[in-house]
JSON list of C-alpha atoms in Angstrom, two decimals:
[
{"chain": "I", "resi": 75, "resn": "UNK", "atom": "CA", "xyz": [6.98, -10.66, -34.58]},
{"chain": "I", "resi": 76, "resn": "UNK", "atom": "CA", "xyz": [4.46, -11.49, -37.12]},
{"chain": "I", "resi": 77, "resn": "UNK", "atom": "CA", "xyz": [6.36, -14.46, -38.43]},
{"chain": "I", "resi": 78, "resn": "UNK", "atom": "CA", "xyz": [5.16, -16.27, -41.63]},
{"chain": "I", "resi": 79, "resn": "UNK", "atom": "CA", "xyz": [3.24, -19.32, -40.57]},
{"chain": "I", "resi": 80, "resn": "UNK", "atom": "CA", "xyz": [4.11, -21.12, -43.68]},
{"chain": "I", "resi": 81, "resn": "UNK", "atom": "CA", "xyz": [7.35, -20.86, -46.03]},
{"chain": "I", "resi": 82, "resn": "UNK", "atom": "CA", "xyz": [7.87, -22.62, -48.93]},
{"chain": "I", "resi": 83, "resn": "UNK", "atom": "CA", "xyz": [11.10, -23.10, -50.75]},
{"chain": "I", "resi": 84, "resn": "UNK", "atom": "CA", "xyz": [11.94, -23.66, -54.54]},
{"chain": "I", "resi": 85, "resn": "UNK", "atom": "CA", "xyz": [15.41, -25.11, -54.15]},
{"chain": "I", "resi": 86, "resn": "UNK", "atom": "CA", "xyz": [17.05, -24.57, -57.58]},
{"chain": "I", "resi": 87, "resn": "UNK", "atom": "CA", "xyz": [20.87, -24.62, -58.65]},
{"chain": "I", "resi": 88, "resn": "UNK", "atom": "CA", "xyz": [22.17, -27.96, -57.45]},
{"chain": "I", "resi": 89, "resn": "UNK", "atom": "CA", "xyz": [23.55, -28.74, -61.16]},
{"chain": "I", "resi": 90, "resn": "UNK", "atom": "CA", "xyz": [24.70, -25.55, -61.74]},
{"chain": "I", "resi": 91, "resn": "UNK", "atom": "CA", "xyz": [26.60, -24.85, -58.88]},
{"chain": "I", "resi": 92, "resn": "UNK", "atom": "CA", "xyz": [28.23, -28.51, -59.28]},
{"chain": "I", "resi": 93, "resn": "UNK", "atom": "CA", "xyz": [29.24, -27.94, -62.77]},
{"chain": "I", "resi": 94, "resn": "UNK", "atom": "CA", "xyz": [30.38, -24.37, -61.98]},
{"chain": "I", "resi": 95, "resn": "UNK", "atom": "CA", "xyz": [33.19, -26.13, -59.93]},
{"chain": "I", "resi": 96, "resn": "UNK", "atom": "CA", "xyz": [34.03, -28.83, -62.48]},
{"chain": "I", "resi": 97, "resn": "UNK", "atom": "CA", "xyz": [31.96, -31.47, -60.33]},
{"chain": "I", "resi": 98, "resn": "UNK", "atom": "CA", "xyz": [29.23, -33.71, -61.91]},
{"chain": "I", "resi": 99, "resn": "UNK", "atom": "CA", "xyz": [25.49, -32.66, -61.14]},
{"chain": "I", "resi": 100, "resn": "UNK", "atom": "CA", "xyz": [25.46, -35.63, -58.55]},
{"chain": "I", "resi": 101, "resn": "UNK", "atom": "CA", "xyz": [27.66, -33.91, -56.35]},
{"chain": "I", "resi": 102, "resn": "UNK", "atom": "CA", "xyz": [25.77, -30.61, -56.21]},
{"chain": "I", "resi": 103, "resn": "UNK", "atom": "CA", "xyz": [22.56, -32.73, -55.18]},
{"chain": "I", "resi": 104, "resn": "UNK", "atom": "CA", "xyz": [24.58, -34.01, -52.41]},
{"chain": "I", "resi": 105, "resn": "UNK", "atom": "CA", "xyz": [25.33, -30.83, -51.23]},
{"chain": "I", "resi": 106, "resn": "UNK", "atom": "CA", "xyz": [21.94, -29.28, -51.64]},
{"chain": "I", "resi": 107, "resn": "UNK", "atom": "CA", "xyz": [20.84, -31.99, -49.43]},
{"chain": "I", "resi": 108, "resn": "UNK", "atom": "CA", "xyz": [22.96, -30.28, -46.54]},
{"chain": "I", "resi": 109, "resn": "UNK", "atom": "CA", "xyz": [21.38, -27.05, -47.60]},
{"chain": "I", "resi": 110, "resn": "UNK", "atom": "CA", "xyz": [17.86, -28.68, -46.90]},
{"chain": "I", "resi": 111, "resn": "UNK", "atom": "CA", "xyz": [18.75, -30.25, -43.77]},
{"chain": "I", "resi": 112, "resn": "UNK", "atom": "CA", "xyz": [20.16, -26.70, -42.51]},
{"chain": "I", "resi": 113, "resn": "UNK", "atom": "CA", "xyz": [17.00, -24.80, -43.88]},
{"chain": "I", "resi": 114, "resn": "UNK", "atom": "CA", "xyz": [14.84, -27.37, -41.83]},
{"chain": "I", "resi": 115, "resn": "UNK", "atom": "CA", "xyz": [16.68, -26.83, -38.43]},
{"chain": "I", "resi": 116, "resn": "UNK", "atom": "CA", "xyz": [16.89, -23.09, -39.16]},
{"chain": "I", "resi": 117, "resn": "UNK", "atom": "CA", "xyz": [13.07, -22.95, -39.78]},
{"chain": "I", "resi": 118, "resn": "UNK", "atom": "CA", "xyz": [12.65, -24.80, -36.55]},
{"chain": "I", "resi": 119, "resn": "UNK", "atom": "CA", "xyz": [14.90, -22.45, -34.65]},
{"chain": "I", "resi": 120, "resn": "UNK", "atom": "CA", "xyz": [12.98, -19.42, -35.86]},
{"chain": "I", "resi": 121, "resn": "UNK", "atom": "CA", "xyz": [9.72, -20.81, -34.48]},
{"chain": "I", "resi": 122, "resn": "UNK", "atom": "CA", "xyz": [8.11, -21.23, -38.30]},
{"chain": "I", "resi": 123, "resn": "UNK", "atom": "CA", "xyz": [4.80, -23.92, -38.06]},
{"chain": "I", "resi": 124, "resn": "UNK", "atom": "CA", "xyz": [5.08, -25.01, -41.64]},
{"chain": "I", "resi": 125, "resn": "UNK", "atom": "CA", "xyz": [8.04, -25.66, -44.00]},
{"chain": "I", "resi": 126, "resn": "UNK", "atom": "CA", "xyz": [7.39, -27.00, -47.77]},
{"chain": "I", "resi": 127, "resn": "UNK", "atom": "CA", "xyz": [10.43, -28.01, -49.68]},
{"chain": "I", "resi": 128, "resn": "UNK", "atom": "CA", "xyz": [9.72, -28.16, -53.38]},
{"chain": "I", "resi": 129, "resn": "UNK", "atom": "CA", "xyz": [12.10, -31.53, -53.69]},
{"chain": "I", "resi": 130, "resn": "UNK", "atom": "CA", "xyz": [10.95, -33.12, -57.16]},
{"chain": "I", "resi": 131, "resn": "UNK", "atom": "CA", "xyz": [8.86, -31.73, -60.05]},
{"chain": "I", "resi": 132, "resn": "UNK", "atom": "CA", "xyz": [6.82, -33.80, -62.64]},
{"chain": "I", "resi": 133, "resn": "UNK", "atom": "CA", "xyz": [8.79, -31.81, -64.99]},
{"chain": "I", "resi": 134, "resn": "UNK", "atom": "CA", "xyz": [12.04, -33.78, -63.28]},
{"chain": "I", "resi": 135, "resn": "UNK", "atom": "CA", "xyz": [11.23, -36.77, -64.92]},
{"chain": "I", "resi": 136, "resn": "UNK", "atom": "CA", "xyz": [12.56, -35.50, -67.99]},
{"chain": "I", "resi": 137, "resn": "UNK", "atom": "CA", "xyz": [16.12, -35.40, -66.88]},
{"chain": "I", "resi": 138, "resn": "UNK", "atom": "CA", "xyz": [18.66, -38.23, -67.63]},
{"chain": "I", "resi": 139, "resn": "UNK", "atom": "CA", "xyz": [17.60, -41.47, -66.14]},
{"chain": "I", "resi": 140, "resn": "UNK", "atom": "CA", "xyz": [20.63, -41.83, -64.15]},
{"chain": "I", "resi": 141, "resn": "UNK", "atom": "CA", "xyz": [20.21, -38.55, -62.66]},
{"chain": "I", "resi": 142, "resn": "UNK", "atom": "CA", "xyz": [16.62, -39.61, -61.78]},
{"chain": "I", "resi": 143, "resn": "UNK", "atom": "CA", "xyz": [17.72, -42.77, -60.06]},
{"chain": "I", "resi": 144, "resn": "UNK", "atom": "CA", "xyz": [20.42, -41.05, -58.21]},
{"chain": "I", "resi": 145, "resn": "UNK", "atom": "CA", "xyz": [17.98, -38.52, -56.88]},
{"chain": "I", "resi": 146, "resn": "UNK", "atom": "CA", "xyz": [15.66, -41.02, -55.89]},
{"chain": "I", "resi": 147, "resn": "UNK", "atom": "CA", "xyz": [18.56, -42.69, -53.92]},
{"chain": "I", "resi": 148, "resn": "UNK", "atom": "CA", "xyz": [19.57, -39.71, -52.25]},
{"chain": "I", "resi": 149, "resn": "UNK", "atom": "CA", "xyz": [15.91, -38.93, -51.14]},
{"chain": "I", "resi": 150, "resn": "UNK", "atom": "CA", "xyz": [15.72, -42.31, -49.53]},
{"chain": "I", "resi": 151, "resn": "UNK", "atom": "CA", "xyz": [19.41, -41.84, -47.78]},
{"chain": "I", "resi": 152, "resn": "UNK", "atom": "CA", "xyz": [18.33, -38.34, -46.62]},
{"chain": "I", "resi": 153, "resn": "UNK", "atom": "CA", "xyz": [15.00, -39.52, -45.05]},
{"chain": "I", "resi": 154, "resn": "UNK", "atom": "CA", "xyz": [16.84, -42.27, -42.98]},
{"chain": "I", "resi": 155, "resn": "UNK", "atom": "CA", "xyz": [19.81, -40.31, -42.13]},
{"chain": "I", "resi": 156, "resn": "UNK", "atom": "CA", "xyz": [17.84, -37.23, -41.04]},
{"chain": "I", "resi": 157, "resn": "UNK", "atom": "CA", "xyz": [15.00, -39.13, -39.14]},
{"chain": "I", "resi": 158, "resn": "UNK", "atom": "CA", "xyz": [16.89, -38.63, -35.81]},
{"chain": "I", "resi": 159, "resn": "UNK", "atom": "CA", "xyz": [17.00, -34.86, -36.48]},
{"chain": "I", "resi": 160, "resn": "UNK", "atom": "CA", "xyz": [13.35, -34.78, -37.17]},
{"chain": "I", "resi": 161, "resn": "UNK", "atom": "CA", "xyz": [12.46, -36.42, -34.18]},
{"chain": "I", "resi": 162, "resn": "UNK", "atom": "CA", "xyz": [15.11, -34.43, -31.75]},
{"chain": "I", "resi": 163, "resn": "UNK", "atom": "CA", "xyz": [13.14, -31.51, -33.16]},
{"chain": "I", "resi": 164, "resn": "UNK", "atom": "CA", "xyz": [9.45, -32.47, -32.89]},
{"chain": "I", "resi": 165, "resn": "UNK", "atom": "CA", "xyz": [9.04, -32.31, -36.61]},
{"chain": "I", "resi": 166, "resn": "UNK", "atom": "CA", "xyz": [5.98, -33.91, -38.38]},
{"chain": "I", "resi": 167, "resn": "UNK", "atom": "CA", "xyz": [6.99, -34.85, -42.19]},
{"chain": "I", "resi": 168, "resn": "UNK", "atom": "CA", "xyz": [4.30, -35.59, -44.94]},
{"chain": "I", "resi": 169, "resn": "UNK", "atom": "CA", "xyz": [4.30, -35.21, -48.59]},
{"chain": "I", "resi": 170, "resn": "UNK", "atom": "CA", "xyz": [2.40, -33.84, -51.29]},
{"chain": "I", "resi": 171, "resn": "UNK", "atom": "CA", "xyz": [2.30, -35.01, -55.11]},
{"chain": "I", "resi": 172, "resn": "UNK", "atom": "CA", "xyz": [1.70, -38.19, -56.64]},
{"chain": "I", "resi": 173, "resn": "UNK", "atom": "CA", "xyz": [4.11, -40.78, -55.22]},
{"chain": "I", "resi": 174, "resn": "UNK", "atom": "CA", "xyz": [2.95, -43.77, -57.04]},
{"chain": "I", "resi": 175, "resn": "UNK", "atom": "CA", "xyz": [5.54, -42.92, -59.71]},
{"chain": "I", "resi": 176, "resn": "UNK", "atom": "CA", "xyz": [8.48, -43.19, -56.98]},
{"chain": "I", "resi": 177, "resn": "UNK", "atom": "CA", "xyz": [10.78, -46.35, -57.02]},
{"chain": "I", "resi": 178, "resn": "UNK", "atom": "CA", "xyz": [9.61, -48.83, -54.05]},
{"chain": "I", "resi": 179, "resn": "UNK", "atom": "CA", "xyz": [12.58, -48.27, -51.78]},
{"chain": "I", "resi": 180, "resn": "UNK", "atom": "CA", "xyz": [11.54, -44.17, -51.89]},
{"chain": "I", "resi": 181, "resn": "UNK", "atom": "CA", "xyz": [7.79, -44.80, -51.47]},
{"chain": "I", "resi": 182, "resn": "UNK", "atom": "CA", "xyz": [9.07, -47.17, -48.40]},
{"chain": "I", "resi": 183, "resn": "UNK", "atom": "CA", "xyz": [11.43, -44.47, -46.87]},
{"chain": "I", "resi": 184, "resn": "UNK", "atom": "CA", "xyz": [8.63, -41.78, -47.14]},
{"chain": "I", "resi": 185, "resn": "UNK", "atom": "CA", "xyz": [6.22, -43.88, -45.45]},
{"chain": "I", "resi": 186, "resn": "UNK", "atom": "CA", "xyz": [8.42, -44.85, -42.75]},
{"chain": "I", "resi": 187, "resn": "UNK", "atom": "CA", "xyz": [9.03, -41.20, -41.80]},
{"chain": "I", "resi": 188, "resn": "UNK", "atom": "CA", "xyz": [5.50, -40.31, -41.75]},
{"chain": "I", "resi": 189, "resn": "UNK", "atom": "CA", "xyz": [4.58, -43.07, -39.70]},
{"chain": "I", "resi": 190, "resn": "UNK", "atom": "CA", "xyz": [7.61, -42.27, -37.53]},
{"chain": "I", "resi": 191, "resn": "UNK", "atom": "CA", "xyz": [7.06, -38.42, -36.97]},
{"chain": "I", "resi": 192, "resn": "UNK", "atom": "CA", "xyz": [2.90, -38.68, -36.74]},
{"chain": "I", "resi": 193, "resn": "UNK", "atom": "CA", "xyz": [2.88, -37.95, -33.32]},
{"chain": "I", "resi": 194, "resn": "UNK", "atom": "CA", "xyz": [5.01, -35.08, -33.28]},
{"chain": "I", "resi": 195, "resn": "UNK", "atom": "CA", "xyz": [3.73, -31.86, -32.60]},
{"chain": "I", "resi": 196, "resn": "UNK", "atom": "CA", "xyz": [6.30, -29.14, -33.64]},
{"chain": "I", "resi": 197, "resn": "UNK", "atom": "CA", "xyz": [6.61, -27.79, -37.23]},
{"chain": "I", "resi": 198, "resn": "UNK", "atom": "CA", "xyz": [4.83, -29.51, -40.08]},
{"chain": "I", "resi": 199, "resn": "UNK", "atom": "CA", "xyz": [7.58, -30.41, -42.96]},
{"chain": "I", "resi": 200, "resn": "UNK", "atom": "CA", "xyz": [6.31, -31.31, -46.25]},
{"chain": "I", "resi": 201, "resn": "UNK", "atom": "CA", "xyz": [8.20, -32.53, -49.27]},
{"chain": "I", "resi": 202, "resn": "UNK", "atom": "CA", "xyz": [6.61, -31.82, -52.71]},
{"chain": "I", "resi": 203, "resn": "UNK", "atom": "CA", "xyz": [7.40, -34.91, -54.60]},
{"chain": "I", "resi": 204, "resn": "UNK", "atom": "CA", "xyz": [6.45, -35.57, -58.08]},
{"chain": "I", "resi": 205, "resn": "UNK", "atom": "CA", "xyz": [4.17, -32.67, -57.46]},
{"chain": "I", "resi": 206, "resn": "UNK", "atom": "CA", "xyz": [2.86, -30.34, -60.23]},
{"chain": "I", "resi": 207, "resn": "UNK", "atom": "CA", "xyz": [0.62, -26.85, -59.55]},
{"chain": "I", "resi": 208, "resn": "UNK", "atom": "CA", "xyz": [-1.06, -27.33, -62.87]},
{"chain": "I", "resi": 209, "resn": "UNK", "atom": "CA", "xyz": [-1.82, -31.05, -62.06]},
{"chain": "I", "resi": 210, "resn": "UNK", "atom": "CA", "xyz": [-3.08, -30.29, -58.26]},
{"chain": "I", "resi": 211, "resn": "UNK", "atom": "CA", "xyz": [-5.63, -27.80, -59.98]},
{"chain": "I", "resi": 212, "resn": "UNK", "atom": "CA", "xyz": [-6.50, -30.27, -62.53]},
{"chain": "I", "resi": 213, "resn": "UNK", "atom": "CA", "xyz": [-6.96, -32.99, -59.61]},
{"chain": "I", "resi": 214, "resn": "UNK", "atom": "CA", "xyz": [-8.79, -30.54, -57.64]},
{"chain": "I", "resi": 215, "resn": "UNK", "atom": "CA", "xyz": [-11.28, -30.02, -60.35]},
{"chain": "I", "resi": 216, "resn": "UNK", "atom": "CA", "xyz": [-11.96, -33.41, -61.26]},
{"chain": "I", "resi": 217, "resn": "UNK", "atom": "CA", "xyz": [-12.82, -34.18, -57.55]},
{"chain": "I", "resi": 218, "resn": "UNK", "atom": "CA", "xyz": [-15.05, -31.40, -57.37]},
{"chain": "I", "resi": 219, "resn": "UNK", "atom": "CA", "xyz": [-16.61, -32.44, -60.98]},
{"chain": "I", "resi": 220, "resn": "UNK", "atom": "CA", "xyz": [-17.02, -35.99, -59.71]},
{"chain": "I", "resi": 221, "resn": "UNK", "atom": "CA", "xyz": [-18.85, -34.51, -56.23]},
{"chain": "I", "resi": 222, "resn": "UNK", "atom": "CA", "xyz": [-21.11, -32.46, -58.14]},
{"chain": "I", "resi": 223, "resn": "UNK", "atom": "CA", "xyz": [-22.08, -35.49, -60.50]},
{"chain": "I", "resi": 224, "resn": "UNK", "atom": "CA", "xyz": [-22.54, -37.69, -57.38]},
{"chain": "I", "resi": 225, "resn": "UNK", "atom": "CA", "xyz": [-25.17, -35.01, -56.04]},
{"chain": "I", "resi": 226, "resn": "UNK", "atom": "CA", "xyz": [-22.48, -34.33, -53.07]},
{"chain": "I", "resi": 227, "resn": "UNK", "atom": "CA", "xyz": [-21.98, -30.57, -54.14]},
{"chain": "I", "resi": 228, "resn": "UNK", "atom": "CA", "xyz": [-23.71, -28.21, -55.73]},
{"chain": "I", "resi": 229, "resn": "UNK", "atom": "CA", "xyz": [-22.25, -26.07, -58.29]},
{"chain": "I", "resi": 230, "resn": "UNK", "atom": "CA", "xyz": [-23.61, -22.81, -56.75]},
{"chain": "I", "resi": 231, "resn": "UNK", "atom": "CA", "xyz": [-21.56, -24.05, -53.42]},
{"chain": "I", "resi": 232, "resn": "UNK", "atom": "CA", "xyz": [-18.44, -23.80, -55.03]},
{"chain": "I", "resi": 233, "resn": "UNK", "atom": "CA", "xyz": [-16.16, -20.71, -53.96]},
{"chain": "I", "resi": 234, "resn": "UNK", "atom": "CA", "xyz": [-12.42, -20.45, -53.54]},
{"chain": "I", "resi": 235, "resn": "UNK", "atom": "CA", "xyz": [-12.71, -21.71, -49.76]},
{"chain": "I", "resi": 236, "resn": "UNK", "atom": "CA", "xyz": [-14.54, -25.20, -50.89]},
{"chain": "I", "resi": 237, "resn": "UNK", "atom": "CA", "xyz": [-12.01, -25.29, -53.92]},
{"chain": "I", "resi": 238, "resn": "UNK", "atom": "CA", "xyz": [-8.87, -24.96, -51.60]},
{"chain": "I", "resi": 239, "resn": "UNK", "atom": "CA", "xyz": [-10.18, -27.75, -49.67]},
{"chain": "I", "resi": 240, "resn": "UNK", "atom": "CA", "xyz": [-9.40, -30.25, -52.46]},
{"chain": "I", "resi": 241, "resn": "UNK", "atom": "CA", "xyz": [-5.95, -28.88, -53.34]},
{"chain": "I", "resi": 242, "resn": "UNK", "atom": "CA", "xyz": [-2.64, -30.84, -52.16]},
{"chain": "I", "resi": 243, "resn": "UNK", "atom": "CA", "xyz": [-1.65, -29.29, -48.61]},
{"chain": "I", "resi": 244, "resn": "UNK", "atom": "CA", "xyz": [-4.84, -28.20, -47.80]},
{"chain": "I", "resi": 245, "resn": "UNK", "atom": "CA", "xyz": [-4.36, -29.09, -43.94]},
{"chain": "I", "resi": 246, "resn": "UNK", "atom": "CA", "xyz": [-1.78, -26.19, -44.18]},
{"chain": "I", "resi": 247, "resn": "UNK", "atom": "CA", "xyz": [-2.32, -22.35, -44.60]},
{"chain": "I", "resi": 248, "resn": "UNK", "atom": "CA", "xyz": [-1.24, -21.18, -47.80]},
{"chain": "I", "resi": 249, "resn": "UNK", "atom": "CA", "xyz": [2.43, -20.07, -48.10]},
{"chain": "I", "resi": 250, "resn": "UNK", "atom": "CA", "xyz": [2.84, -16.54, -46.62]},
{"chain": "I", "resi": 251, "resn": "UNK", "atom": "CA", "xyz": [6.46, -16.51, -48.00]},
{"chain": "I", "resi": 252, "resn": "UNK", "atom": "CA", "xyz": [8.16, -18.24, -51.10]},
{"chain": "I", "resi": 253, "resn": "UNK", "atom": "CA", "xyz": [11.75, -18.27, -51.43]},
{"chain": "I", "resi": 254, "resn": "UNK", "atom": "CA", "xyz": [13.66, -19.18, -54.63]},
{"chain": "I", "resi": 255, "resn": "UNK", "atom": "CA", "xyz": [17.02, -19.60, -55.00]},
{"chain": "I", "resi": 256, "resn": "UNK", "atom": "CA", "xyz": [19.52, -19.26, -57.95]},
{"chain": "I", "resi": 257, "resn": "UNK", "atom": "CA", "xyz": [18.04, -15.75, -59.25]},
{"chain": "I", "resi": 258, "resn": "UNK", "atom": "CA", "xyz": [15.57, -17.19, -61.60]},
{"chain": "I", "resi": 259, "resn": "UNK", "atom": "CA", "xyz": [12.31, -15.34, -60.73]},
{"chain": "I", "resi": 260, "resn": "UNK", "atom": "CA", "xyz": [9.41, -17.63, -61.74]},
{"chain": "I", "resi": 261, "resn": "UNK", "atom": "CA", "xyz": [7.26, -20.00, -59.87]},
{"chain": "I", "resi": 262, "resn": "UNK", "atom": "CA", "xyz": [8.00, -23.16, -62.00]},
{"chain": "I", "resi": 263, "resn": "UNK", "atom": "CA", "xyz": [4.53, -24.76, -61.55]},
{"chain": "I", "resi": 264, "resn": "UNK", "atom": "CA", "xyz": [4.75, -24.66, -57.70]},
{"chain": "I", "resi": 265, "resn": "UNK", "atom": "CA", "xyz": [1.92, -23.63, -55.71]},
{"chain": "I", "resi": 266, "resn": "UNK", "atom": "CA", "xyz": [0.02, -21.88, -58.52]},
{"chain": "I", "resi": 267, "resn": "UNK", "atom": "CA", "xyz": [-3.20, -21.44, -56.87]},
{"chain": "I", "resi": 268, "resn": "UNK", "atom": "CA", "xyz": [-1.84, -21.43, -53.19]},
{"chain": "I", "resi": 269, "resn": "UNK", "atom": "CA", "xyz": [0.41, -18.33, -53.79]},
{"chain": "I", "resi": 270, "resn": "UNK", "atom": "CA", "xyz": [-2.19, -15.97, -54.70]},
{"chain": "I", "resi": 271, "resn": "UNK", "atom": "CA", "xyz": [-1.28, -13.85, -52.19]},
{"chain": "I", "resi": 272, "resn": "UNK", "atom": "CA", "xyz": [2.37, -15.36, -51.17]},
{"chain": "I", "resi": 273, "resn": "UNK", "atom": "CA", "xyz": [5.48, -12.81, -50.66]},
{"chain": "I", "resi": 274, "resn": "UNK", "atom": "CA", "xyz": [8.09, -13.97, -52.78]},
{"chain": "I", "resi": 275, "resn": "UNK", "atom": "CA", "xyz": [11.71, -13.56, -52.38]},
{"chain": "I", "resi": 276, "resn": "UNK", "atom": "CA", "xyz": [14.56, -14.41, -54.78]},
{"chain": "I", "resi": 277, "resn": "UNK", "atom": "CA", "xyz": [17.81, -15.03, -53.59]},
{"chain": "I", "resi": 278, "resn": "UNK", "atom": "CA", "xyz": [20.77, -15.19, -56.18]},
{"chain": "I", "resi": 279, "resn": "UNK", "atom": "CA", "xyz": [22.66, -17.95, -54.39]},
{"chain": "I", "resi": 280, "resn": "UNK", "atom": "CA", "xyz": [22.67, -21.40, -55.85]},
{"chain": "I", "resi": 281, "resn": "UNK", "atom": "CA", "xyz": [20.88, -24.10, -53.43]},
{"chain": "I", "resi": 282, "resn": "UNK", "atom": "CA", "xyz": [24.09, -25.68, -52.23]},
{"chain": "I", "resi": 283, "resn": "UNK", "atom": "CA", "xyz": [25.41, -22.08, -50.98]},
{"chain": "I", "resi": 284, "resn": "UNK", "atom": "CA", "xyz": [22.10, -21.37, -49.33]},
{"chain": "I", "resi": 285, "resn": "UNK", "atom": "CA", "xyz": [22.82, -20.78, -45.36]},
{"chain": "I", "resi": 286, "resn": "UNK", "atom": "CA", "xyz": [20.94, -20.42, -42.19]},
{"chain": "I", "resi": 287, "resn": "UNK", "atom": "CA", "xyz": [21.62, -16.52, -42.40]},
{"chain": "I", "resi": 288, "resn": "UNK", "atom": "CA", "xyz": [19.87, -16.48, -46.18]},
{"chain": "I", "resi": 289, "resn": "UNK", "atom": "CA", "xyz": [16.81, -17.52, -44.54]},
{"chain": "I", "resi": 290, "resn": "UNK", "atom": "CA", "xyz": [16.87, -15.46, -41.93]},
{"chain": "I", "resi": 291, "resn": "UNK", "atom": "CA", "xyz": [17.39, -12.41, -44.33]},
{"chain": "I", "resi": 292, "resn": "UNK", "atom": "CA", "xyz": [14.37, -13.92, -46.25]},
{"chain": "I", "resi": 293, "resn": "UNK", "atom": "CA", "xyz": [12.08, -13.92, -43.27]},
{"chain": "I", "resi": 294, "resn": "UNK", "atom": "CA", "xyz": [13.33, -10.28, -42.24]},
{"chain": "I", "resi": 295, "resn": "UNK", "atom": "CA", "xyz": [12.41, -9.12, -45.56]},
{"chain": "I", "resi": 296, "resn": "UNK", "atom": "CA", "xyz": [9.09, -10.67, -45.08]},
{"chain": "I", "resi": 297, "resn": "UNK", "atom": "CA", "xyz": [8.68, -8.72, -41.69]},
{"chain": "I", "resi": 298, "resn": "UNK", "atom": "CA", "xyz": [9.33, -5.55, -43.22]},
{"chain": "I", "resi": 299, "resn": "UNK", "atom": "CA", "xyz": [6.58, -5.87, -46.08]},
{"chain": "I", "resi": 300, "resn": "UNK", "atom": "CA", "xyz": [2.83, -4.63, -45.77]},
{"chain": "I", "resi": 301, "resn": "UNK", "atom": "CA", "xyz": [0.42, -7.33, -46.70]},
{"chain": "I", "resi": 302, "resn": "UNK", "atom": "CA", "xyz": [-2.42, -5.94, -48.06]},
{"chain": "I", "resi": 303, "resn": "UNK", "atom": "CA", "xyz": [-4.22, -8.43, -49.54]},
{"chain": "I", "resi": 304, "resn": "UNK", "atom": "CA", "xyz": [-6.35, -6.17, -51.93]},
{"chain": "I", "resi": 305, "resn": "UNK", "atom": "CA", "xyz": [-6.73, -3.47, -49.39]},
{"chain": "I", "resi": 306, "resn": "UNK", "atom": "CA", "xyz": [-5.12, 0.08, -49.23]},
{"chain": "I", "resi": 307, "resn": "UNK", "atom": "CA", "xyz": [-2.19, 0.80, -46.87]},
{"chain": "I", "resi": 308, "resn": "UNK", "atom": "CA", "xyz": [-4.23, 3.10, -45.02]},
{"chain": "I", "resi": 309, "resn": "UNK", "atom": "CA", "xyz": [-6.93, 0.52, -44.03]},
{"chain": "I", "resi": 310, "resn": "UNK", "atom": "CA", "xyz": [-4.21, -2.17, -42.99]},
{"chain": "I", "resi": 311, "resn": "UNK", "atom": "CA", "xyz": [-2.65, 0.36, -40.87]},
{"chain": "I", "resi": 312, "resn": "UNK", "atom": "CA", "xyz": [-6.10, 0.92, -39.15]},
{"chain": "I", "resi": 313, "resn": "UNK", "atom": "CA", "xyz": [-6.79, -2.72, -38.82]},
{"chain": "I", "resi": 314, "resn": "UNK", "atom": "CA", "xyz": [-3.41, -2.99, -36.81]},
{"chain": "I", "resi": 315, "resn": "UNK", "atom": "CA", "xyz": [-4.31, -0.48, -34.95]},
{"chain": "I", "resi": 316, "resn": "UNK", "atom": "CA", "xyz": [-7.62, -1.77, -33.89]},
{"chain": "I", "resi": 317, "resn": "UNK", "atom": "CA", "xyz": [-6.07, -4.98, -33.08]},
{"chain": "I", "resi": 318, "resn": "UNK", "atom": "CA", "xyz": [-3.39, -3.62, -31.01]},
{"chain": "I", "resi": 319, "resn": "UNK", "atom": "CA", "xyz": [-4.04, -3.72, -27.02]},
{"chain": "I", "resi": 320, "resn": "UNK", "atom": "CA", "xyz": [-3.88, -0.31, -25.79]},
{"chain": "I", "resi": 321, "resn": "UNK", "atom": "CA", "xyz": [-0.75, 0.37, -23.42]},
{"chain": "I", "resi": 322, "resn": "UNK", "atom": "CA", "xyz": [-1.64, 0.96, -20.07]},
{"chain": "I", "resi": 323, "resn": "UNK", "atom": "CA", "xyz": [-0.14, 3.80, -18.08]},
{"chain": "I", "resi": 324, "resn": "UNK", "atom": "CA", "xyz": [0.95, 3.15, -14.15]}
]
């Protein structure tokens, strides 16, 4: 099966899930962390090579300070708690986004997890922390402008491939499949450049309700789609037929 090489997930709906059940938003984040662990394990079981979880956006700093503090503590706790799971599954962990604004304890937990898993050779797991798709593009543009000003890059040599090399997550393929929960149908400033040809899958469940079978359903939906990248369906079918080895009869 032509599995997606890279799945990215916008984990949305923790607060709404909790308040709908008469709990505070913190309880929703705790249950959401469990769904994240399940999604990581499911992606490993499916044989996915790259998984990115949109964990904390630049816009999330606008939330109440008490909730932000809780989320940072939860991040630290979960990284320490799930390190054994990552090691047992040969998962290599990294992050993208501006980590400098995270509290020291969260930065330390991230660094420790990256270091502990750096030699793992299985699935690449990326947390998007303090990440913004627009800021990513701006940072990329500034870096390229600096390279041009220093004479290291000619303007006429800048194409989409060169541009992509300066974006966050450039060491990963662009996401084949982006999954969003909670019924919202938008990217919310996530992977704005990289998502140009991503397949989108929207799930009505709130993130704490998201189960392994829901991720499996998203992958199954992806497998039944025709990815044309601007070509016609007939062109895609012809290319597939040309790349498929002939069946030899005995």
